[in-house]
Short mmCIF file of C-alpha atoms and ligand atoms in Angstrom, two decimals:
data_model
loop_
_atom_site.label_atom_id
_atom_site.label_comp_id
_atom_site.label_asym_id
_atom_site.label_seq_id
_atom_site.Cartn_x
_atom_site.Cartn_y
_atom_site.Cartn_z
CA MET A 1 -29.16 -70.45 1.69
CA SER A 2 -28.60 -66.67 2.31
CA LYS A 3 -27.62 -65.49 5.88
CA ASN A 4 -30.10 -64.24 8.29
CA ILE A 5 -29.23 -60.56 7.61
CA ASP A 6 -32.03 -57.20 7.44
CA TRP A 7 -31.01 -56.71 3.65
CA GLY A 8 -33.32 -53.69 3.40
CA ASN A 9 -31.75 -51.58 5.94
CA LEU A 10 -27.93 -52.16 5.08
CA GLY A 11 -26.12 -48.93 4.74
CA PHE A 12 -22.79 -48.67 3.47
CA SER A 13 -20.55 -49.98 6.34
CA TYR A 14 -18.08 -52.62 7.07
CA MET A 15 -19.51 -56.32 8.33
CA PRO A 16 -16.83 -59.19 8.22
CA THR A 17 -17.64 -62.58 6.32
CA ASP A 18 -16.85 -66.05 6.13
CA TYR A 19 -13.46 -65.87 3.37
CA ARG A 20 -11.05 -63.60 2.06
CA TYR A 21 -8.81 -64.24 -0.81
CA VAL A 22 -4.93 -63.40 -0.31
CA SER A 23 -2.11 -63.77 -2.43
CA ARG A 24 1.46 -62.78 -0.93
CA TYR A 25 4.20 -61.50 -3.01
CA LYS A 26 8.14 -62.26 -2.12
CA ASP A 27 11.18 -62.99 -3.71
CA GLY A 28 10.06 -61.30 -6.90
CA LYS A 29 6.78 -63.67 -7.31
CA TRP A 30 2.67 -64.17 -6.45
CA ASP A 31 2.02 -67.20 -4.30
CA GLU A 32 -0.86 -68.83 -5.94
CA GLY A 33 -3.27 -67.67 -3.20
CA GLY A 34 -6.60 -68.83 -2.07
CA LEU A 35 -8.94 -68.13 0.77
CA GLU A 36 -8.33 -67.28 4.60
CA LYS A 37 -10.62 -67.54 7.29
CA ASP A 38 -8.75 -64.59 9.46
CA ALA A 39 -9.69 -60.81 8.51
CA THR A 40 -6.60 -60.04 10.64
CA ILE A 41 -3.66 -58.61 9.18
CA THR A 42 -0.41 -58.80 11.80
CA LEU A 43 2.48 -56.42 10.00
CA SER A 44 5.57 -54.68 11.54
CA GLU A 45 5.23 -51.51 12.68
CA CYS A 46 7.26 -50.03 9.92
CA ALA A 47 5.77 -51.93 6.89
CA CYS A 48 6.16 -49.60 4.13
CA VAL A 49 2.24 -49.29 4.11
CA PHE A 50 2.23 -47.97 7.11
CA GLN A 51 4.94 -45.04 6.94
CA TYR A 52 4.46 -44.18 2.97
CA SER A 53 1.25 -45.61 2.62
CA GLN A 54 2.16 -47.73 -0.02
CA SER A 55 -1.41 -48.83 -1.11
CA CYS A 56 -4.36 -49.48 -4.05
CA PHE A 57 -7.47 -50.72 -3.65
CA GLU A 58 -10.84 -51.23 -5.94
CA GLY A 59 -13.93 -51.60 -5.47
CA LEU A 60 -17.21 -53.75 -7.46
CA LYS A 61 -20.24 -55.32 -6.54
CA ALA A 62 -21.76 -58.83 -6.93
CA TYR A 63 -25.95 -59.43 -6.67
CA TYR A 64 -28.07 -61.81 -7.93
CA THR A 65 -29.95 -61.13 -11.39
CA LYS A 66 -33.12 -61.82 -11.62
CA ASP A 67 -32.84 -65.30 -12.89
CA GLY A 68 -31.30 -66.25 -10.06
CA HIS A 69 -27.46 -66.29 -10.72
CA ILE A 70 -24.53 -64.78 -8.98
CA VAL A 71 -22.70 -61.69 -11.35
CA CYS A 72 -20.47 -59.51 -11.28
CA PHE A 73 -20.16 -55.96 -13.61
CA ARG A 74 -17.23 -55.63 -16.12
CA PRO A 75 -14.85 -57.08 -13.04
CA ASP A 76 -11.65 -57.13 -15.89
CA LEU A 77 -11.74 -53.41 -15.98
CA ASN A 78 -10.99 -52.93 -12.30
CA GLY A 79 -8.39 -55.60 -12.61
CA GLU A 80 -6.80 -53.58 -15.37
CA ARG A 81 -7.44 -50.55 -13.43
CA MET A 82 -5.58 -52.04 -10.55
CA GLU A 83 -2.77 -52.89 -12.69
CA ASN A 84 -2.34 -49.30 -13.13
CA SER A 85 -2.50 -48.25 -10.08
CA ALA A 86 -0.07 -50.96 -8.77
CA GLU A 87 2.54 -49.78 -11.57
CA ARG A 88 2.26 -46.38 -10.59
CA LEU A 89 2.95 -47.35 -6.71
CA GLU A 90 5.94 -49.30 -7.55
CA MET A 91 3.97 -52.19 -6.71
CA PRO A 92 3.84 -55.75 -8.64
CA PRO A 93 0.72 -55.43 -10.80
CA PHE A 94 -1.58 -58.56 -9.78
CA PRO A 95 -2.59 -59.99 -13.40
CA LYS A 96 -5.93 -59.00 -14.35
CA GLU A 97 -7.22 -62.42 -15.05
CA ARG A 98 -5.92 -63.40 -11.61
CA PHE A 99 -7.85 -60.86 -10.29
CA VAL A 100 -10.92 -62.21 -12.00
CA GLU A 101 -10.52 -65.48 -10.73
CA ALA A 102 -9.53 -63.92 -7.18
CA VAL A 103 -13.29 -62.51 -7.73
CA ARG A 104 -15.19 -65.00 -8.33
CA GLN A 105 -13.56 -67.36 -5.59
CA VAL A 106 -14.08 -64.92 -2.91
CA VAL A 107 -17.79 -64.48 -4.02
CA ALA A 108 -18.83 -67.94 -4.27
CA ALA A 109 -17.25 -68.44 -0.56
CA ASN A 110 -18.99 -65.81 0.70
CA LYS A 111 -22.50 -66.36 -1.60
CA GLU A 112 -24.83 -66.67 1.89
CA TYR A 113 -23.63 -62.92 1.78
CA VAL A 114 -24.84 -62.34 -1.77
CA PRO A 115 -28.36 -60.27 -0.93
CA PRO A 116 -31.46 -61.54 -2.43
CA TYR A 117 -32.47 -60.09 -5.96
CA GLY A 118 -34.50 -57.00 -5.30
CA SER A 119 -33.72 -56.28 -1.87
CA GLY A 120 -31.23 -53.20 -2.81
CA ALA A 121 -28.31 -53.90 -1.26
CA THR A 122 -25.47 -56.08 -2.69
CA LEU A 123 -22.40 -57.55 -1.81
CA TYR A 124 -19.32 -54.53 -2.33
CA ILE A 125 -16.34 -56.38 -3.16
CA ARG A 126 -13.06 -54.67 -2.37
CA PRO A 127 -9.78 -55.76 -3.50
CA PHE A 128 -6.58 -54.02 -2.26
CA MET A 129 -2.93 -54.36 -2.03
CA ILE A 130 -0.54 -53.33 0.46
CA GLY A 131 3.66 -53.27 1.13
CA THR A 132 4.35 -55.51 3.75
CA ASN A 133 7.91 -55.47 4.81
CA SER A 134 9.85 -53.08 6.79
CA VAL A 135 11.20 -50.25 5.47
CA ILE A 136 12.79 -47.14 6.91
CA GLY A 137 14.41 -45.23 3.85
CA VAL A 138 11.69 -43.76 1.43
CA LYS A 139 11.52 -46.48 -1.28
CA PRO A 140 9.00 -49.28 -2.17
CA ALA A 141 8.40 -52.24 -0.33
CA ASP A 142 9.59 -56.04 -1.72
CA GLU A 143 7.04 -57.64 -0.22
CA PHE A 144 3.05 -57.33 -0.75
CA GLU A 145 -0.29 -58.71 0.17
CA PHE A 146 -2.73 -58.40 -2.66
CA ARG A 147 -6.14 -59.45 -0.55
CA ILE A 148 -10.23 -59.62 -1.59
CA PHE A 149 -12.27 -59.39 1.38
CA VAL A 150 -16.61 -58.67 0.41
CA THR A 151 -18.94 -57.03 2.77
CA PRO A 152 -22.82 -56.61 2.14
CA VAL A 153 -24.00 -53.02 1.50
CA GLY A 154 -27.24 -51.01 1.18
CA PRO A 155 -26.72 -47.25 -0.67
CA TYR A 156 -24.04 -45.12 -0.05
CA PHE A 157 -25.73 -41.90 0.36
CA LYS A 158 -28.36 -42.03 2.70
CA GLY A 159 -32.16 -41.53 1.80
CA GLY A 160 -31.30 -43.88 -1.40
CA ALA A 161 -32.48 -42.38 -4.47
CA LYS A 162 -33.12 -39.01 -3.29
CA PRO A 163 -30.90 -36.24 -4.83
CA ILE A 164 -28.25 -35.10 -2.42
CA SER A 165 -26.88 -30.98 -1.65
CA ILE A 166 -22.99 -31.14 -2.43
CA LYS A 167 -20.79 -28.36 -2.25
CA VAL A 168 -17.94 -26.63 -3.98
CA SER A 169 -14.68 -28.08 -1.83
CA ASP A 170 -12.01 -25.54 -0.18
CA PHE A 171 -9.58 -28.74 -1.01
CA ASP A 172 -8.16 -30.46 -3.63
CA ARG A 173 -8.83 -34.30 -3.57
CA ALA A 174 -5.79 -35.60 -4.67
CA ALA A 175 -2.01 -35.45 -3.35
CA PRO A 176 -0.44 -32.50 -5.00
CA HIS A 177 1.58 -35.02 -7.92
CA GLY A 178 -1.51 -35.35 -9.97
CA THR A 179 -2.61 -39.19 -8.92
CA GLY A 180 -6.24 -38.79 -8.77
CA ASP A 181 -6.18 -40.96 -11.96
CA ILE A 182 -5.16 -44.08 -9.33
CA LYS A 183 -7.24 -45.83 -6.55
CA ALA A 184 -4.31 -45.59 -3.76
CA GLY A 185 -5.14 -44.51 -0.22
CA LEU A 186 -3.46 -41.52 -0.05
CA ASN A 187 -5.37 -39.71 -2.66
CA TYR A 188 -8.51 -40.94 0.16
CA ALA A 189 -6.48 -39.91 2.80
CA MET A 190 -6.02 -36.46 1.51
CA SER A 191 -9.42 -36.13 0.78
CA LEU A 192 -10.95 -37.00 4.37
CA HIS A 193 -10.80 -33.30 5.76
CA ALA A 194 -12.82 -31.87 3.31
CA ILE A 195 -15.20 -34.82 3.70
CA GLN A 196 -15.62 -34.03 7.19
CA VAL A 197 -16.07 -30.59 6.66
CA ALA A 198 -18.68 -31.15 4.04
CA HIS A 199 -20.53 -33.13 6.42
CA ARG A 200 -20.50 -31.23 9.40
CA GLU A 201 -21.69 -28.21 6.94
CA GLY A 202 -24.75 -30.57 6.08
CA PHE A 203 -23.86 -31.48 2.50
CA SER A 204 -23.41 -35.24 1.01
CA GLU A 205 -20.47 -34.58 -0.71
CA ASN A 206 -18.02 -32.49 -2.49
CA MET A 207 -17.43 -31.33 -5.66
CA TYR A 208 -13.71 -30.57 -6.59
CA LEU A 209 -11.97 -28.23 -8.91
CA ASP A 210 -9.22 -28.71 -10.79
CA PRO A 211 -6.38 -27.85 -8.46
CA GLN A 212 -4.20 -25.43 -10.97
CA THR A 213 -7.22 -23.11 -12.30
CA ARG A 214 -10.53 -24.09 -10.02
CA THR A 215 -12.57 -23.58 -13.40
CA LYS A 216 -13.23 -26.88 -14.12
CA VAL A 217 -14.92 -29.61 -12.68
CA GLU A 218 -12.99 -32.76 -11.57
CA GLU A 219 -15.24 -34.89 -9.51
CA THR A 220 -16.32 -35.85 -5.92
CA GLY A 221 -14.57 -37.84 -3.21
CA GLY A 222 -16.04 -41.36 -4.67
CA ALA A 223 -17.47 -40.43 -7.83
CA ASN A 224 -17.45 -39.02 -11.45
CA PHE A 225 -20.05 -36.22 -12.20
CA MET A 226 -22.69 -36.79 -15.20
CA PHE A 227 -24.45 -33.79 -16.58
CA ILE A 228 -27.83 -33.54 -18.71
CA THR A 229 -28.09 -30.41 -20.94
CA LYS A 230 -31.47 -28.76 -21.60
CA ASP A 231 -31.31 -30.32 -24.64
CA GLY A 232 -30.86 -34.06 -23.84
CA THR A 233 -27.27 -34.35 -24.15
CA PHE A 234 -24.83 -36.23 -21.53
CA VAL A 235 -22.05 -34.23 -20.64
CA THR A 236 -19.18 -35.72 -18.49
CA PRO A 237 -15.70 -34.09 -17.23
CA LYS A 238 -12.80 -35.20 -19.10
CA SER A 239 -10.04 -34.62 -16.91
CA GLY A 240 -6.32 -36.88 -16.37
CA SER A 241 -6.57 -36.74 -12.49
CA ILE A 242 -10.01 -38.04 -11.75
CA LEU A 243 -10.49 -41.68 -11.19
CA PRO A 244 -11.55 -43.17 -14.62
CA SER A 245 -14.71 -44.43 -13.21
CA ILE A 246 -16.13 -48.11 -14.86
CA THR A 247 -19.51 -46.59 -14.11
CA ARG A 248 -18.73 -43.60 -16.05
CA ARG A 249 -17.74 -45.31 -18.94
CA SER A 250 -20.11 -47.90 -19.21
CA LEU A 251 -23.21 -44.82 -19.05
CA MET A 252 -21.75 -43.10 -21.98
CA TYR A 253 -21.80 -46.17 -23.94
CA VAL A 254 -25.46 -46.92 -22.30
CA ALA A 255 -26.30 -43.49 -23.23
CA GLU A 256 -25.59 -43.36 -26.86
CA HIS A 257 -26.12 -47.42 -27.58
CA TYR A 258 -29.40 -48.07 -25.22
CA LEU A 259 -30.78 -44.26 -25.43
CA GLY A 260 -29.62 -42.41 -28.22
CA MET A 261 -28.37 -39.73 -26.53
CA LYS A 262 -25.66 -37.35 -27.74
CA VAL A 263 -22.55 -37.87 -25.44
CA GLU A 264 -19.98 -35.39 -25.19
CA HIS A 265 -16.92 -36.07 -22.55
CA ARG A 266 -14.84 -32.89 -22.49
CA GLU A 267 -13.95 -30.33 -20.18
CA VAL A 268 -16.87 -28.72 -18.01
CA TYR A 269 -16.35 -25.50 -16.55
CA PHE A 270 -17.86 -25.03 -13.44
CA ASP A 271 -19.39 -21.87 -15.11
CA GLU A 272 -21.31 -23.87 -17.22
CA VAL A 273 -22.82 -25.86 -14.43
CA LYS A 274 -25.90 -23.32 -13.48
CA ASP A 275 -27.32 -24.34 -16.80
CA PHE A 276 -27.41 -28.43 -16.91
CA ALA A 277 -30.89 -29.29 -16.60
CA GLU A 278 -29.54 -32.82 -14.40
CA CYS A 279 -26.87 -33.59 -12.47
CA GLY A 280 -25.45 -36.89 -10.73
CA LEU A 281 -22.46 -38.56 -9.45
CA CYS A 282 -21.60 -42.26 -10.95
CA GLY A 283 -19.71 -45.02 -9.50
CA THR A 284 -19.91 -48.68 -7.96
CA ALA A 285 -20.94 -47.27 -4.59
CA ALA A 286 -23.36 -44.47 -5.96
CA VAL A 287 -24.30 -46.24 -8.75
CA ILE A 288 -25.98 -43.01 -10.09
CA SER A 289 -26.80 -40.84 -7.33
CA PRO A 290 -28.99 -37.31 -8.11
CA VAL A 291 -27.52 -34.10 -7.18
CA GLY A 292 -30.52 -31.32 -6.55
CA HIS A 293 -28.02 -28.54 -5.24
CA ILE A 294 -24.55 -27.51 -5.19
CA TYR A 295 -23.48 -24.72 -2.64
CA ASP A 296 -20.60 -22.53 -4.05
CA HIS A 297 -19.19 -19.72 -1.54
CA GLY A 298 -22.33 -17.99 -0.66
CA SER A 299 -24.29 -18.82 -4.32
CA ASP A 300 -26.75 -21.75 -5.00
CA ILE A 301 -27.40 -23.80 -7.79
CA TYR A 302 -30.61 -25.63 -8.05
CA PHE A 303 -31.35 -28.05 -10.81
CA PRO A 304 -34.75 -27.84 -12.02
CA SER A 305 -35.11 -31.93 -11.34
CA GLY A 306 -35.78 -30.33 -7.99
CA MET A 307 -34.68 -32.22 -4.47
CA ASP A 308 -37.44 -35.24 -4.18
CA THR A 309 -37.12 -37.08 -7.50
CA MET A 310 -33.93 -37.83 -9.97
CA GLY A 311 -34.69 -35.87 -13.27
CA PRO A 312 -35.84 -38.15 -16.24
CA TRP A 313 -32.84 -38.58 -18.31
CA THR A 314 -30.91 -39.89 -14.81
CA GLN A 315 -33.92 -42.07 -13.88
CA LYS A 316 -33.62 -43.33 -17.75
CA LEU A 317 -29.82 -44.39 -17.97
CA TYR A 318 -30.50 -45.31 -14.13
CA ASP A 319 -33.04 -48.19 -15.25
CA THR A 320 -31.01 -49.09 -18.21
CA LEU A 321 -27.96 -49.65 -15.85
CA THR A 322 -29.24 -51.12 -13.38
CA GLY A 323 -31.57 -53.58 -15.65
CA ILE A 324 -28.47 -54.83 -17.73
CA GLN A 325 -26.36 -55.17 -14.24
CA MET A 326 -29.07 -57.24 -12.49
CA GLY A 327 -30.07 -59.44 -15.90
CA ARG A 328 -33.20 -57.59 -17.09
CA ILE A 329 -32.02 -55.78 -20.19
CA GLU A 330 -29.68 -57.60 -22.20
CA ALA A 331 -25.73 -56.44 -21.77
CA PRO A 332 -23.33 -55.90 -23.89
CA GLU A 333 -20.96 -58.98 -24.65
CA GLY A 334 -18.62 -59.30 -21.77
CA TRP A 335 -19.98 -56.88 -19.12
CA VAL A 336 -21.97 -59.29 -17.06
CA VAL A 337 -19.74 -62.04 -15.62
CA THR A 338 -21.28 -64.89 -13.87
CA ILE A 339 -20.04 -65.91 -10.89
CA GLU A 340 -22.14 -69.32 -10.10
N1 LIG B 1 -14.28 -41.55 -8.58
C1 LIG B 1 -13.68 -41.87 -7.18
C2 LIG B 1 -12.57 -40.42 -6.38
C3 LIG B 1 -13.78 -43.29 -7.05
O1 LIG B 1 -13.74 -43.29 -5.26
C4 LIG B 1 -15.09 -44.15 -7.35
C5 LIG B 1 -15.10 -45.14 -7.14
O2 LIG B 1 -14.71 -45.87 -7.19
C6 LIG B 1 -15.00 -43.33 -8.86
C7 LIG B 1 -14.88 -42.27 -9.15
C8 LIG B 1 -16.04 -44.15 -9.30
O3 LIG B 1 -15.64 -45.55 -9.93
P1 LIG B 1 -15.85 -46.68 -10.52
O4 LIG B 1 -17.15 -46.31 -11.17
O5 LIG B 1 -14.99 -47.05 -11.33
O6 LIG B 1 -16.38 -47.72 -9.49
C1 LIG B 2 -16.33 -47.10 -4.89
O1 LIG B 2 -17.61 -46.69 -5.61
O2 LIG B 2 -16.46 -48.54 -5.61
C2 LIG B 2 -15.47 -46.97 -4.30
O3 LIG B 2 -14.33 -46.92 -3.86
C3 LIG B 2 -16.06 -45.49 -3.93
C4 LIG B 2 -16.02 -45.22 -2.05
C5 LIG B 2 -16.27 -43.87 -1.84
C6 LIG B 2 -16.72 -46.23 -1.40
#
């Protein structure tokens, strides 16, 4: 039985559910972990996560397929990326195999919160890890919690599939240590001011340029970019300081192998952007959100696809990706993992 939730009108916000997965690290090892009911964490005021932001997180989704199974999309890649984030932050990696199993347990335990097929909503899964013991000198914690909570969500941007307006940001997204390639709390804290500035000015997101030269396209606060050229080539920025998006990596494969498109993964100069035919943001939360307009310090770029609908290639990519995720189109081996 599903919970009595107005699935069609969910935004992207937090709703506590019945169970979360918790594993604790102490004396050099992770405990066996399991499901807990309490959504509250009680910690010392001096816990490393509060003082030095020792935290990292992931994001993935579960949903019902057409034939009634609950599935997840490529959770092994989230597990692998979280291992990398943890290593970079001097936290003990939570093994990716255990990560996938923990996702399975927490989704199954909260299955009444998985939105029905076709509702447009999904169950967002948020694994995270924090340094929990008290640390006052600048050094890593030696006790940690790995947790996963889930929450049903609707579209990330208001208006669903309607093209959005974004602006070229005056700020750099990542901390000045080039840490954009890990999914860590501090990276996102560095973008909170820029997000508020963009929203106050009426934009949905920021386009961050490379901090060194401010000439190359990086990503937005919560998604990678994809562009389509006038002759139908899929172009996506290559940079060591953006998050290696699982959605973007999947789309590169879908573009080439399902849609027969030419795919270019390369540095993209902001000067080229005005010549693209279509632009979109891709990520777990964003899925593919079309961009219709980019504002850059007094000048505007409007993509030919307009402000009403997605461009034709973006639509094909969206239909194919979501078709694979929801079981309407056959997935490459291992992409869709059945929970139950
Ligand atoms: N870039 C940033 C900054 C993000 O927060 C996300 C979301 O996770 C992405 C890109 C997209 O990554 P993925 O497709 O793995 O969700
Ligand atoms: C995700 O897509 O999972 C993210 O972490 C993006 C975040 C802005 C919600």
